[in-house]
Amino acid sequence: MLLLLSICLVAQPSTCREDRIEMSFEKASPFVCLRNSQSALATWQAAHPEWHVERWRCAAKGSLPKEL
């Protein structure tokens, strides 16, 4: 599963981009991804303090959407 992020710079909120976090579980399901996403987001945010997560969602690795 992938956690897809829409992120913007804290210092320049109009500067945004997309990023992704690869998540691996024994059973890949949207529910498991949603359940574990908060800790993954907190870890990512701690490592990237200059960015703010605007939106996020889970997606299967094989079916990447064109837009978040």
Coordinates of N, CA and C in Angstrom, one line a residue:
M1 N 0.8 -1.2 0.0 CA 0.0 0.0 0.0 C 0.9 1.2 0.0
L2 N 0.3 2.3 -0.5 CA 1.0 3.6 -0.5 C 0.2 4.6 0.2
L3 N 0.8 5.5 0.9 CA 0.2 6.6 1.5 C 0.6 7.8 0.7
L4 N -0.4 8.4 0.0 CA -0.2 9.5 -1.0 C -0.4 10.8 -0.2
L5 N 0.6 11.7 -0.3 CA 0.5 12.9 0.4 C 0.5 14.1 -0.5
S6 N -0.3 15.1 -0.2 CA -0.2 16.4 -0.8 C 0.3 17.3 0.2
I7 N 1.6 17.8 -0.1 CA 2.3 18.6 0.9 C 2.6 20.0 0.4
C8 N 2.7 21.0 1.3 CA 3.0 22.4 1.0 C 4.1 22.9 1.9
L9 N 4.9 23.7 1.4 CA 5.9 24.3 2.3 C 5.3 25.2 3.4
V10 N 5.8 25.1 4.6 CA 5.2 25.9 5.7 C 5.5 27.4 5.4
A11 N 6.7 27.7 4.9 CA 7.1 29.1 4.7 C 6.4 29.7 3.4
Q12 N 6.0 28.9 2.5 CA 5.4 29.3 1.3 C 4.2 28.4 1.0
P13 N 3.1 28.6 1.6 CA 2.0 27.6 1.4 C 1.5 27.4 0.0
S14 N 1.8 28.3 -0.9 CA 1.4 28.2 -2.3 C 2.3 27.2 -3.0
T15 N 3.4 26.8 -2.4 CA 4.4 25.9 -3.1 C 4.0 24.5 -2.5
C16 N 3.4 23.7 -3.4 CA 3.0 22.4 -3.0 C 3.5 21.3 -4.0
R17 N 3.5 20.1 -3.5 CA 3.9 18.9 -4.4 C 3.3 17.7 -3.8
E18 N 3.5 16.6 -4.4 CA 3.0 15.3 -3.9 C 4.2 14.4 -3.5
D19 N 3.9 13.6 -2.5 CA 5.0 12.6 -2.1 C 4.2 11.4 -1.7
R20 N 5.0 10.3 -1.4 CA 4.3 9.0 -1.1 C 5.2 8.3 -0.1
I21 N 4.5 7.6 0.8 CA 5.2 6.7 1.7 C 4.7 5.3 1.4
E22 N 5.7 4.4 1.2 CA 5.4 3.0 1.0 C 5.2 2.3 2.3
M23 N 4.1 1.6 2.4 CA 3.7 0.9 3.6 C 3.6 -0.6 3.3
S24 N 4.2 -1.4 4.1 CA 4.1 -2.8 3.9 C 3.4 -3.5 5.1
F25 N 2.5 -4.3 4.8 CA 1.7 -5.0 5.8 C 1.6 -6.5 5.3
E26 N 1.3 -7.4 6.3 CA 1.1 -8.7 5.9 C -0.1 -8.8 5.0
K27 N -1.2 -8.1 5.3 CA -2.4 -8.0 4.5 C -2.6 -6.6 4.0
A28 N -2.4 -6.4 2.7 CA -2.6 -5.0 2.2 C -4.1 -4.8 2.0
S29 N -4.6 -3.9 2.8 CA -6.0 -3.5 2.6 C -6.1 -2.0 3.0
P30 N -7.1 -1.3 2.4 CA -7.3 0.1 2.8 C -7.5 0.3 4.2
F31 N -8.3 -0.6 4.9 CA -8.5 -0.4 6.3 C -7.2 -0.5 7.1
V32 N -6.3 -1.4 6.8 CA -5.1 -1.5 7.5 C -4.2 -0.3 7.3
C33 N -4.2 0.2 6.0 CA -3.5 1.4 5.7 C -4.0 2.6 6.5
L34 N -5.3 2.8 6.5 CA -5.9 3.9 7.3 C -5.6 3.8 8.8
R35 N -5.6 2.5 9.3 CA -5.4 2.3 10.7 C -4.0 2.7 11.1
N36 N -3.0 2.4 10.2 CA -1.6 2.7 10.5 C -1.1 4.0 10.0
S37 N -1.9 4.7 9.2 CA -1.4 5.9 8.6 C -1.0 7.1 9.5
Q38 N -1.7 7.2 10.7 CA -1.4 8.3 11.6 C 0.0 8.2 12.1
S39 N 0.5 7.1 12.4 CA 1.9 7.0 12.9 C 2.9 7.2 11.8
A40 N 2.6 6.7 10.6 CA 3.4 7.0 9.4 C 3.5 8.5 9.1
L41 N 2.3 9.1 9.2 CA 2.3 10.6 8.9 C 3.1 11.3 10.0
A42 N 2.9 11.0 11.2 CA 3.7 11.6 12.3 C 5.2 11.5 12.1
T43 N 5.6 10.3 11.7 CA 7.0 10.0 11.5 C 7.5 10.9 10.3
W44 N 6.8 10.9 9.2 CA 7.1 11.6 8.1 C 7.2 13.1 8.4
Q45 N 6.2 13.6 9.1 CA 6.2 15.1 9.5 C 7.4 15.5 10.3
A46 N 7.7 14.6 11.3 CA 8.9 14.9 12.1 C 10.2 14.9 11.3
A47 N 10.3 14.2 10.3 CA 11.5 14.1 9.4 C 11.5 15.3 8.4
H48 N 10.3 15.9 8.2 CA 10.2 17.0 7.2 C 9.5 18.2 7.8
P49 N 10.1 18.9 8.8 CA 9.4 20.0 9.4 C 9.1 21.2 8.6
E50 N 9.7 21.3 7.4 CA 9.5 22.4 6.6 C 8.3 22.2 5.7
W51 N 7.7 21.0 5.7 CA 6.5 20.7 4.9 C 5.3 20.5 5.8
H52 N 4.1 20.8 5.3 CA 2.8 20.6 6.0 C 2.0 19.7 5.1
V53 N 1.4 18.6 5.7 CA 0.6 17.7 4.9 C -0.8 18.3 4.8
E54 N -1.2 18.6 3.6 CA -2.5 19.2 3.3 C -3.6 18.1 3.2
R55 N -3.3 17.0 2.5 CA -4.2 15.9 2.2 C -3.4 14.6 2.2
W56 N -4.1 13.5 2.4 CA -3.4 12.2 2.2 C -4.5 11.2 2.0
R57 N -4.1 10.1 1.4 CA -5.0 8.9 1.3 C -4.2 7.7 1.0
C58 N -4.8 6.6 1.1 CA -4.2 5.3 0.9 C -4.5 4.8 -0.6
A59 N -3.6 4.1 -1.2 CA -3.8 3.6 -2.5 C -3.0 2.3 -2.7
A60 N -3.5 1.4 -3.5 CA -2.8 0.2 -3.8 C -1.6 0.5 -4.7
K61 N -0.5 -0.2 -4.5 CA 0.7 0.1 -5.3 C 0.5 0.0 -6.8
G62 N -0.3 -0.9 -7.2 CA -0.5 -1.1 -8.6 C -1.5 -0.2 -9.3
S63 N -2.2 0.6 -8.5 CA -3.2 1.5 -9.1 C -3.1 2.9 -8.6
L64 N -2.0 3.5 -9.1 CA -1.8 4.9 -8.7 C -2.7 5.9 -9.3
P65 N -3.4 6.7 -8.6 CA -4.3 7.7 -9.2 C -3.5 8.8 -9.8
K66 N -4.1 9.5 -10.8 CA -3.5 10.7 -11.4 C -3.5 11.9 -10.5
E67 N -4.5 12.0 -9.7 CA -4.5 13.1 -8.7 C -4.8 12.6 -7.3
L68 N -4.3 13.3 -6.4 CA -4.6 13.0 -5.0 C -6.0 13.4 -4.6

